[in-house]
Tab-separated table of N, CA and C in Angstrom:
chain	number	residue	atom	x	y	z
A	1	MET	N	124.445	46.481	-139.880
A	1	MET	CA	123.797	45.227	-139.636
A	1	MET	C	124.524	44.072	-140.313
A	2	GLY	N	124.960	44.273	-141.488
A	2	GLY	CA	125.640	43.224	-142.221
A	2	GLY	C	126.923	42.783	-141.535
A	3	LEU	N	127.612	43.692	-140.878
A	3	LEU	CA	128.848	43.315	-140.209
A	3	LEU	C	128.593	42.401	-139.017
A	4	GLY	N	127.535	42.626	-138.282
A	4	GLY	CA	127.204	41.791	-137.128
A	4	GLY	C	126.891	40.353	-137.537
A	5	LEU	N	126.227	40.161	-138.653
A	5	LEU	CA	125.894	38.815	-139.114
A	5	LEU	C	127.137	38.064	-139.582
A	6	ASP	N	128.051	38.788	-140.236
A	6	ASP	CA	129.282	38.141	-140.701
A	6	ASP	C	130.131	37.671	-139.526
A	7	THR	N	130.158	38.437	-138.478
A	7	THR	CA	130.948	38.075	-137.301
A	7	THR	C	130.402	36.801	-136.670
A	8	ARG	N	129.097	36.678	-136.583
A	8	ARG	CA	128.496	35.489	-136.001
A	8	ARG	C	128.793	34.251	-136.855
A	9	ARG	N	128.802	34.407	-138.135
A	9	ARG	CA	129.102	33.269	-139.002
A	9	ARG	C	130.543	32.821	-138.808
A	10	GLU	N	131.454	33.719	-138.629
A	10	GLU	CA	132.858	33.359	-138.421
A	10	GLU	C	133.034	32.623	-137.100
A	11	VAL	N	132.328	33.059	-136.077
A	11	VAL	CA	132.418	32.384	-134.785
A	11	VAL	C	131.868	30.980	-134.910
A	12	ARG	N	130.766	30.810	-135.580
A	12	ARG	CA	130.187	29.479	-135.752
A	12	ARG	C	131.099	28.600	-136.599
A	13	ASP	N	131.729	29.139	-137.613
A	13	ASP	CA	132.637	28.362	-138.434
A	13	ASP	C	133.840	27.889	-137.616
A	14	SER	N	134.386	28.727	-136.746
A	14	SER	CA	135.531	28.322	-135.927
A	14	SER	C	135.103	27.285	-134.891
A	15	GLU	N	133.891	27.395	-134.379
A	15	GLU	CA	133.388	26.389	-133.446
A	15	GLU	C	133.198	25.049	-134.165
A	16	ALA	N	132.692	25.088	-135.367
A	16	ALA	CA	132.469	23.867	-136.135
A	16	ALA	C	133.802	23.186	-136.463
A	17	ALA	N	134.859	23.946	-136.630
A	17	ALA	CA	136.165	23.367	-136.935
A	17	ALA	C	136.755	22.663	-135.719
A	18	VAL	N	136.352	23.023	-134.515
A	18	VAL	CA	136.889	22.433	-133.299
A	18	VAL	C	136.161	21.129	-132.928
A	19	LEU	N	134.947	20.952	-133.365
A	19	LEU	CA	134.158	19.771	-133.005
A	19	LEU	C	134.823	18.446	-133.386
A	20	PRO	N	135.377	18.269	-134.580
A	20	PRO	CA	136.053	16.998	-134.877
A	20	PRO	C	137.251	16.746	-133.952
A	21	LEU	N	137.936	17.801	-133.578
A	21	LEU	CA	139.065	17.657	-132.661
A	21	LEU	C	138.585	17.176	-131.290
A	22	ILE	N	137.481	17.712	-130.836
A	22	ILE	CA	136.920	17.278	-129.557
A	22	ILE	C	136.498	15.815	-129.645
A	23	ASN	N	135.910	15.417	-130.733
A	23	ASN	CA	135.507	14.016	-130.916
A	23	ASN	C	136.710	13.072	-130.860
A	24	ILE	N	137.774	13.463	-131.502
A	24	ILE	CA	138.984	12.633	-131.508
A	24	ILE	C	139.565	12.531	-130.105
A	25	VAL	N	139.592	13.628	-129.367
A	25	VAL	CA	140.119	13.613	-128.005
A	25	VAL	C	139.292	12.672	-127.128
A	26	PHE	N	137.972	12.711	-127.241
A	26	PHE	CA	137.133	11.818	-126.453
A	26	PHE	C	137.334	10.358	-126.857
A	27	LEU	N	137.511	10.089	-128.133
A	27	LEU	CA	137.773	8.721	-128.565
A	27	LEU	C	139.101	8.209	-128.011
A	28	LEU	N	140.126	9.049	-128.040
A	28	LEU	CA	141.423	8.666	-127.483
A	28	LEU	C	141.316	8.431	-125.977
A	29	LEU	N	140.584	9.290	-125.291
A	29	LEU	CA	140.386	9.129	-123.860
A	29	LEU	C	139.711	7.790	-123.558
A	30	ALA	N	138.672	7.471	-124.296
A	30	ALA	CA	137.970	6.190	-124.100
A	30	ALA	C	138.908	5.020	-124.382
A	31	PHE	N	139.710	5.115	-125.434
A	31	PHE	CA	140.646	4.050	-125.777
A	31	PHE	C	141.641	3.807	-124.642
A	32	PHE	N	142.233	4.866	-124.105
A	32	PHE	CA	143.233	4.702	-123.052
A	32	PHE	C	142.617	4.211	-121.749
A	33	ILE	N	141.392	4.588	-121.478
A	33	ILE	CA	140.730	4.073	-120.283
A	33	ILE	C	140.501	2.573	-120.411
A	34	ILE	N	140.040	2.126	-121.564
A	34	ILE	CA	139.800	0.697	-121.781
A	34	ILE	C	141.116	-0.066	-121.814
A	35	ALA	N	142.110	0.451	-122.500
A	35	ALA	CA	143.405	-0.228	-122.592
A	35	ALA	C	144.061	-0.322	-121.221
A	36	GLY	N	143.899	0.667	-120.398
A	36	GLY	CA	144.474	0.636	-119.057
A	36	GLY	C	143.832	-0.420	-118.182
A	37	GLN	N	142.569	-0.712	-118.394
A	37	GLN	CA	141.883	-1.716	-117.602
A	37	GLN	C	142.228	-3.126	-118.050
A	38	LEU	N	142.652	-3.308	-119.275
A	38	LEU	CA	142.998	-4.632	-119.779
A	38	LEU	C	144.355	-5.102	-119.284
A	39	MET	N	145.163	-4.195	-118.813
A	39	MET	CA	146.510	-4.510	-118.382
A	39	MET	C	146.492	-5.136	-116.984
A	40	HIS	N	147.192	-6.250	-116.793
A	40	HIS	CA	147.264	-6.892	-115.483
A	40	HIS	C	148.341	-6.214	-114.660
A	41	LEU	N	147.935	-5.655	-113.551
A	41	LEU	CA	148.882	-5.041	-112.640
A	41	LEU	C	149.218	-6.030	-111.533
A	42	PRO	N	150.465	-6.033	-111.070
A	42	PRO	CA	150.804	-6.948	-109.992
A	42	PRO	C	150.040	-6.580	-108.720
A	43	PRO	N	149.695	-7.572	-107.917
A	43	PRO	CA	148.912	-7.302	-106.715
A	43	PRO	C	149.708	-6.604	-105.619
A	44	PHE	N	151.031	-6.613	-105.732
A	44	PHE	CA	151.892	-5.927	-104.777
A	44	PHE	C	153.175	-5.548	-105.490
A	45	GLU	N	153.946	-4.654	-104.896
A	45	GLU	CA	155.177	-4.172	-105.537
A	45	GLU	C	156.241	-5.262	-105.511
A	46	VAL	N	156.850	-5.498	-106.673
A	46	VAL	CA	157.881	-6.512	-106.809
A	46	VAL	C	159.058	-5.887	-107.546
A	47	ASN	N	160.257	-6.010	-106.971
A	47	ASN	CA	161.485	-5.543	-107.611
A	47	ASN	C	162.347	-6.755	-107.905
A	48	PRO	N	162.325	-7.285	-109.144
A	48	PRO	CA	163.091	-8.493	-109.470
A	48	PRO	C	164.597	-8.271	-109.299
A	49	PRO	N	165.341	-9.359	-109.055
A	49	PRO	CA	166.797	-9.235	-108.945
A	49	PRO	C	167.416	-8.893	-110.294
A	50	THR	N	168.653	-8.409	-110.252
A	50	THR	CA	169.361	-8.007	-111.466
A	50	THR	C	170.190	-9.177	-111.989
A	51	LEU	N	170.126	-9.393	-113.310
A	51	LEU	CA	170.887	-10.454	-113.946
A	51	LEU	C	171.133	-10.065	-115.393
A	52	GLY	N	172.334	-10.296	-115.894
A	52	GLY	CA	172.621	-9.996	-117.289
A	52	GLY	C	172.200	-11.159	-118.170
A	53	GLY	N	171.803	-10.871	-119.384
A	53	GLY	CA	171.404	-11.923	-120.309
A	53	GLY	C	170.401	-11.399	-121.304
A	54	ASP	N	170.044	-12.244	-122.246
A	54	ASP	CA	169.073	-11.861	-123.265
A	54	ASP	C	167.656	-12.074	-122.748
A	55	PRO	N	166.762	-11.116	-122.993
A	55	PRO	CA	165.374	-11.301	-122.565
A	55	PRO	C	164.669	-12.348	-123.413
A	56	ILE	N	163.630	-12.967	-122.838
A	56	ILE	CA	162.841	-13.975	-123.532
A	56	ILE	C	161.670	-13.284	-124.207
A	57	ASP	N	161.413	-13.602	-125.477
A	57	ASP	CA	160.379	-12.925	-126.248
A	57	ASP	C	159.010	-13.598	-126.160
A	58	MET	N	158.941	-14.846	-125.742
A	58	MET	CA	157.659	-15.551	-125.719
A	58	MET	C	156.835	-15.129	-124.499
A	59	PRO	N	155.574	-14.776	-124.693
A	59	PRO	CA	154.750	-14.372	-123.555
A	59	PRO	C	154.349	-15.586	-122.710
A	60	PRO	N	154.288	-15.402	-121.383
A	60	PRO	CA	153.907	-16.517	-120.516
A	60	PRO	C	152.400	-16.748	-120.535
A	61	GLU	N	151.987	-17.948	-120.161
A	61	GLU	CA	150.564	-18.258	-120.039
A	61	GLU	C	150.088	-18.039	-118.613
A	62	VAL	N	150.983	-18.216	-117.642
A	62	VAL	CA	150.666	-18.043	-116.228
A	62	VAL	C	151.769	-17.192	-115.607
A	63	ILE	N	151.369	-16.190	-114.834
A	63	ILE	CA	152.343	-15.332	-114.157
A	63	ILE	C	152.163	-15.490	-112.656
A	64	ILE	N	153.258	-15.813	-111.972
A	64	ILE	CA	153.245	-15.952	-110.519
A	64	ILE	C	154.092	-14.834	-109.930
A	65	HIS	N	153.503	-14.035	-109.033
A	65	HIS	CA	154.224	-12.978	-108.331
A	65	HIS	C	154.562	-13.473	-106.924
A	66	MET	N	155.767	-13.128	-106.448
A	66	MET	CA	156.168	-13.479	-105.090
A	66	MET	C	156.710	-12.232	-104.417
A	67	ALA	N	156.071	-11.835	-103.316
A	67	ALA	CA	156.484	-10.643	-102.576
A	67	ALA	C	157.676	-10.972	-101.685
A	68	ARG	N	158.279	-9.955	-101.131
A	68	ARG	CA	159.449	-10.113	-100.269
A	68	ARG	C	159.155	-11.021	-99.071
A	69	ASP	N	157.913	-10.940	-98.556
A	69	ASP	CA	157.543	-11.750	-97.390
A	69	ASP	C	157.061	-13.157	-97.771
A	70	GLY	N	157.103	-13.504	-99.056
A	70	GLY	CA	156.705	-14.829	-99.510
A	70	GLY	C	155.262	-14.934	-99.956
A	71	THR	N	154.517	-13.826	-99.915
A	71	THR	CA	153.132	-13.823	-100.377
A	71	THR	C	153.098	-14.138	-101.870
A	72	LEU	N	152.140	-14.974	-102.270
A	72	LEU	CA	152.047	-15.400	-103.666
A	72	LEU	C	150.775	-14.883	-104.321
A	73	ALA	N	150.843	-14.680	-105.627
A	73	ALA	CA	149.674	-14.341	-106.440
A	73	ALA	C	149.855	-15.035	-107.785
A	74	ILE	N	148.773	-15.596	-108.292
A	74	ILE	CA	148.804	-16.228	-109.605
A	74	ILE	C	147.856	-15.456	-110.504
A	75	ASP	N	148.370	-14.965	-111.613
A	75	ASP	CA	147.615	-14.121	-112.543
A	75	ASP	C	146.949	-12.950	-111.817
A	76	SER	N	147.716	-12.278	-110.962
A	76	SER	CA	147.313	-11.082	-110.209
A	76	SER	C	146.234	-11.349	-109.156
A	77	ARG	N	146.037	-12.599	-108.782
A	77	ARG	CA	145.074	-12.933	-107.719
A	77	ARG	C	145.834	-13.555	-106.562
A	78	PRO	N	145.776	-12.949	-105.376
A	78	PRO	CA	146.482	-13.524	-104.220
A	78	PRO	C	146.047	-14.972	-103.970
A	79	THR	N	146.996	-15.804	-103.590
A	79	THR	CA	146.737	-17.213	-103.340
A	79	THR	C	147.727	-17.732	-102.314
A	80	ASN	N	147.559	-18.977	-101.902
A	80	ASN	CA	148.532	-19.605	-101.013
A	80	ASN	C	149.227	-20.734	-101.776
A	81	ARG	N	150.224	-21.325	-101.144
A	81	ARG	CA	151.018	-22.360	-101.837
A	81	ARG	C	150.176	-23.579	-102.203
A	82	THR	N	149.284	-23.966	-101.312
A	82	THR	CA	148.460	-25.153	-101.578
A	82	THR	C	147.572	-24.941	-102.798
A	83	ARG	N	146.902	-23.795	-102.855
A	83	ARG	CA	146.011	-23.506	-103.995
A	83	ARG	C	146.820	-23.372	-105.285
A	84	LEU	N	148.013	-22.790	-105.198
A	84	LEU	CA	148.878	-22.669	-106.375
A	84	LEU	C	149.237	-24.050	-106.910
A	85	GLU	N	149.631	-24.957	-106.013
A	85	GLU	CA	149.980	-26.312	-106.433
A	85	GLU	C	148.777	-27.018	-107.056
A	86	GLN	N	147.593	-26.822	-106.471
A	86	GLN	CA	146.386	-27.444	-107.011
A	86	GLN	C	146.105	-26.940	-108.419
A	87	ARG	N	146.191	-25.628	-108.600
A	87	ARG	CA	145.896	-25.054	-109.923
A	87	ARG	C	146.893	-25.535	-110.963
A	88	LEU	N	148.180	-25.537	-110.608
A	88	LEU	CA	149.194	-26.016	-111.560
A	88	LEU	C	149.008	-27.497	-111.846
A	89	GLY	N	148.653	-28.295	-110.812
A	89	GLY	CA	148.392	-29.716	-111.011
A	89	GLY	C	147.217	-29.945	-111.944
A	90	GLU	N	146.178	-29.104	-111.821
A	90	GLU	CA	145.018	-29.209	-112.716
A	90	GLU	C	145.415	-28.920	-114.158
A	91	MET	N	146.241	-27.882	-114.344
A	91	MET	CA	146.661	-27.514	-115.701
A	91	MET	C	147.483	-28.638	-116.328
A	92	VAL	N	148.411	-29.183	-115.565
A	92	VAL	CA	149.254	-30.263	-116.082
A	92	VAL	C	148.416	-31.522	-116.290
A	93	GLY	N	147.459	-31.764	-115.388
A	93	GLY	CA	146.604	-32.942	-115.497
A	93	GLY	C	145.715	-32.923	-116.723
A	94	HIS	N	145.384	-31.741	-117.215
A	94	HIS	CA	144.557	-31.619	-118.423
A	94	HIS	C	145.406	-31.655	-119.700
A	95	GLY	N	146.658	-32.035	-119.565
A	95	GLY	CA	147.515	-32.154	-120.744
A	95	GLY	C	148.163	-30.848	-121.165
A	96	MET	N	147.932	-29.794	-120.409
A	96	MET	CA	148.566	-28.520	-120.738
A	96	MET	C	149.972	-28.506	-120.156
A	97	ASN	N	150.889	-27.932	-120.861
A	97	ASN	CA	152.224	-27.685	-120.325
A	97	ASN	C	152.393	-26.173	-120.332
A	98	PRO	N	151.855	-25.486	-119.316
A	98	PRO	CA	151.826	-24.023	-119.347
A	98	PRO	C	153.208	-23.409	-119.257
A	99	ARG	N	153.372	-22.308	-119.951
A	99	ARG	CA	154.599	-21.525	-119.853
A	99	ARG	C	154.415	-20.590	-118.666
A	100	ILE	N	155.205	-20.784	-117.626
A	100	ILE	CA	155.028	-20.056	-116.368
A	100	ILE	C	156.169	-19.070	-116.183
A	101	GLN	N	155.800	-17.869	-115.762
A	101	GLN	CA	156.777	-16.819	-115.466
A	101	GLN	C	156.671	-16.498	-113.985
A	102	ILE	N	157.787	-16.540	-113.284
A	102	ILE	CA	157.819	-16.173	-111.866
A	102	ILE	C	158.469	-14.800	-111.754
A	103	ILE	N	157.759	-13.883	-111.113
A	103	ILE	CA	158.291	-12.540	-110.851
A	103	ILE	C	158.424	-12.433	-109.340
A	104	ALA	N	159.629	-12.642	-108.846
A	104	ALA	CA	159.887	-12.619	-107.407
A	104	ALA	C	160.645	-11.352	-107.045
A	105	ASP	N	160.367	-10.832	-105.875
A	105	ASP	CA	161.069	-9.658	-105.383
A	105	ASP	C	162.537	-10.018	-105.167
A	106	GLY	N	163.430	-9.057	-105.398
A	106	GLY	CA	164.857	-9.294	-105.234
A	106	GLY	C	165.247	-9.592	-103.798
A	107	GLY	N	164.399	-9.218	-102.832
A	107	GLY	CA	164.676	-9.458	-101.427
A	107	GLY	C	164.228	-10.822	-100.929
A	108	VAL	N	163.581	-11.613	-101.777
A	108	VAL	CA	163.142	-12.950	-101.377
A	108	VAL	C	164.368	-13.850	-101.261
A	109	GLU	N	164.395	-14.654	-100.203
A	109	GLU	CA	165.519	-15.573	-100.033
A	109	GLU	C	165.511	-16.625	-101.138
A	110	ALA	N	166.681	-17.001	-101.573
A	110	ALA	CA	166.800	-17.967	-102.663
A	110	ALA	C	166.145	-19.297	-102.298
A	111	ASN	N	166.231	-19.705	-101.041
A	111	ASN	CA	165.623	-20.973	-100.619
A	111	ASN	C	164.113	-20.958	-100.803
A	112	THR	N	163.479	-19.806	-100.617
A	112	THR	CA	162.030	-19.700	-100.798
A	112	THR	C	161.668	-19.934	-102.259
A	113	VAL	N	162.434	-19.328	-103.166
A	113	VAL	CA	162.181	-19.505	-104.600
A	113	VAL	C	162.477	-20.950	-105.014
A	114	ILE	N	163.556	-21.524	-104.491
A	114	ILE	CA	163.911	-22.902	-104.829
A	114	ILE	C	162.830	-23.861	-104.339
A	115	THR	N	162.291	-23.605	-103.147
A	115	THR	CA	161.199	-24.445	-102.629
A	115	THR	C	159.986	-24.367	-103.546
A	116	LEU	N	159.650	-23.156	-103.995
A	116	LEU	CA	158.527	-22.989	-104.926
A	116	LEU	C	158.782	-23.754	-106.224
A	117	LEU	N	159.983	-23.641	-106.779
A	117	LEU	CA	160.319	-24.350	-108.017
A	117	LEU	C	160.251	-25.868	-107.820
A	118	THR	N	160.685	-26.370	-106.657
A	118	THR	CA	160.635	-27.802	-106.367
A	118	THR	C	159.192	-28.288	-106.302
A	119	ARG	N	158.328	-27.501	-105.655
A	119	ARG	CA	156.912	-27.870	-105.573
A	119	ARG	C	156.254	-27.826	-106.954
A	120	MET	N	156.655	-26.862	-107.763
A	120	MET	CA	156.100	-26.774	-109.116
A	120	MET	C	156.521	-27.992	-109.937
A	121	ARG	N	157.769	-28.410	-109.787
A	121	ARG	CA	158.248	-29.595	-110.512
A	121	ARG	C	157.486	-30.828	-110.051
A	122	ALA	N	157.207	-30.929	-108.744
A	122	ALA	CA	156.444	-32.062	-108.214
A	122	ALA	C	155.019	-32.064	-108.764
A	123	ALA	N	154.479	-30.860	-109.068
A	123	ALA	CA	153.128	-30.760	-109.638
A	123	ALA	C	153.124	-31.119	-111.120
A	124	GLY	N	154.314	-31.259	-111.732
A	124	GLY	CA	154.396	-31.653	-113.140
A	124	GLY	C	154.795	-30.549	-114.089
A	125	VAL	N	155.123	-29.368	-113.566
A	125	VAL	CA	155.524	-28.247	-114.423
A	125	VAL	C	156.936	-28.499	-114.937
A	126	GLU	N	157.125	-28.364	-116.244
A	126	GLU	CA	158.424	-28.635	-116.846
A	126	GLU	C	159.231	-27.377	-117.143
A	127	THR	N	158.561	-26.274	-117.501
A	127	THR	CA	159.270	-25.066	-117.919
A	127	THR	C	158.823	-23.871	-117.081
A	128	THR	N	159.801	-23.137	-116.556
A	128	THR	CA	159.518	-21.956	-115.759
A	128	THR	C	160.558	-20.883	-116.089
A	129	ASP	N	160.093	-19.639	-116.216
A	129	ASP	CA	160.993	-18.513	-116.434
A	129	ASP	C	161.020	-17.671	-115.169
A	130	LEU	N	162.205	-17.272	-114.737
A	130	LEU	CA	162.361	-16.411	-113.578
A	130	LEU	C	162.729	-15.015	-114.087
A	131	THR	N	161.916	-14.027	-113.778
A	131	THR	CA	162.109	-12.666	-114.283
A	131	THR	C	163.181	-11.944	-113.471
A	132	THR	N	164.058	-11.248	-114.192
A	132	THR	CA	165.090	-10.425	-113.568
A	132	THR	C	165.122	-9.070	-114.255
A	133	ARG	N	165.866	-8.125	-113.673
A	133	ARG	CA	166.032	-6.797	-114.264
A	133	ARG	C	167.371	-6.718	-114.969
A	134	GLN	N	167.444	-5.855	-115.964
A	134	GLN	CA	168.719	-5.579	-116.614
A	134	GLN	C	169.578	-4.716	-115.693
A	135	PRO	N	170.873	-4.972	-115.611
A	135	PRO	CA	171.745	-4.159	-114.717
A	135	PRO	C	171.890	-2.741	-115.227
């Protein structure tokens, strides 16, 4: 009889040792689920062009994505050129000089990007970063 009771205690002790590990795994799982939701994903696939140079360390305040077909998104929300100009005009009109990052697909024609930059300058934007890939 004594041997049967000792065996049960050992099983319970090994189960008790696993409980903190299970708690940690669930906490890590919750952390990664929340952290994954905080990350802004682009609304469509964008492959920036390749360019050599030093990367910029300052984070942007506004991110504009441009798809190969010219579709635009501002801060991961699809938009059109008119609404983009209005939003940028509002930001500049309120005295903000936002740091803007443009992430354009490498297949976008240069004239399309230049037109966007010209319209942004007309809206009052002074500084814009164009994202590229390292070769």
